[in-house]
Amino acid sequence: MSFPPNRNNLIHLKKEVKRFSNSLVGSKIWKSTEISFYLY
């Protein structure tokens, strides 16, 4: 891929967060950290 390392890592991170948010505990954490994600 021609993506810079930072962008490639960000895409991978979003995939991990998306999958993690599918879990019961993850869904609760996702609700509280969703806003923090957009702030960064």
C-alpha atoms as a PDB file:
ATOM      1  CA  MET A   1       0.000   0.000   0.000  1.00  0.00           C
ATOM      2  CA  SER A   2       1.094   3.557  -0.670  1.00  0.00           C
ATOM      3  CA  PHE A   3      -0.365   4.845   2.581  1.00  0.00           C
ATOM      4  CA  PRO A   4       2.011   6.618   4.972  1.00  0.00           C
ATOM      5  CA  PRO A   5       2.672   4.526   8.133  1.00  0.00           C
ATOM      6  CA  ASN A   6       0.634   6.874  10.330  1.00  0.00           C
ATOM      7  CA  ARG A   7      -2.463   6.733   8.152  1.00  0.00           C
ATOM      8  CA  ASN A   8      -2.136   2.984   7.680  1.00  0.00           C
ATOM      9  CA  ASN A   9      -1.936   2.519  11.457  1.00  0.00           C
ATOM     10  CA  LEU A  10      -4.947   4.771  11.956  1.00  0.00           C
ATOM     11  CA  ILE A  11      -7.039   2.687   9.567  1.00  0.00           C
ATOM     12  CA  HIS A  12      -5.961  -0.493  11.336  1.00  0.00           C
ATOM     13  CA  LEU A  13      -6.737   1.092  14.693  1.00  0.00           C
ATOM     14  CA  LYS A  14     -10.238   2.013  13.600  1.00  0.00           C
ATOM     15  CA  LYS A  15     -10.826  -1.581  12.495  1.00  0.00           C
ATOM     16  CA  GLU A  16      -9.696  -2.839  15.887  1.00  0.00           C
ATOM     17  CA  VAL A  17     -11.933  -0.352  17.699  1.00  0.00           C
ATOM     18  CA  LYS A  18     -14.867  -1.269  15.477  1.00  0.00           C
ATOM     19  CA  ARG A  19     -14.435  -4.960  16.267  1.00  0.00           C
ATOM     20  CA  PHE A  20     -13.854  -4.247  19.947  1.00  0.00           C
ATOM     21  CA  SER A  21     -17.045  -2.176  20.115  1.00  0.00           C
ATOM     22  CA  ASN A  22     -18.994  -5.262  19.055  1.00  0.00           C
ATOM     23  CA  SER A  23     -18.306  -6.925  22.399  1.00  0.00           C
ATOM     24  CA  LEU A  24     -20.590  -6.311  25.394  1.00  0.00           C
ATOM     25  CA  VAL A  25     -17.942  -4.539  27.448  1.00  0.00           C
ATOM     26  CA  GLY A  26     -16.539  -2.845  24.365  1.00  0.00           C
ATOM     27  CA  SER A  27     -19.903  -1.332  23.481  1.00  0.00           C
ATOM     28  CA  LYS A  28     -20.094   0.413  26.859  1.00  0.00           C
ATOM     29  CA  ILE A  29     -16.501   1.670  26.634  1.00  0.00           C
ATOM     30  CA  TRP A  30     -17.070   2.764  23.019  1.00  0.00           C
ATOM     31  CA  LYS A  31     -19.969   5.000  24.070  1.00  0.00           C
ATOM     32  CA  SER A  32     -17.745   6.860  26.527  1.00  0.00           C
ATOM     33  CA  THR A  33     -14.614   6.979  24.343  1.00  0.00           C
ATOM     34  CA  GLU A  34     -16.348   7.819  21.055  1.00  0.00           C
ATOM     35  CA  ILE A  35     -16.190  11.559  21.748  1.00  0.00           C
ATOM     36  CA  SER A  36     -12.551  11.332  22.863  1.00  0.00           C
ATOM     37  CA  PHE A  37     -11.695   9.660  19.537  1.00  0.00           C
ATOM     38  CA  TYR A  38     -13.007  12.587  17.526  1.00  0.00           C
ATOM     39  CA  LEU A  39     -11.242  15.115  19.750  1.00  0.00           C
ATOM     40  CA  TYR A  40      -7.902  13.554  18.848  1.00  0.00           C
END
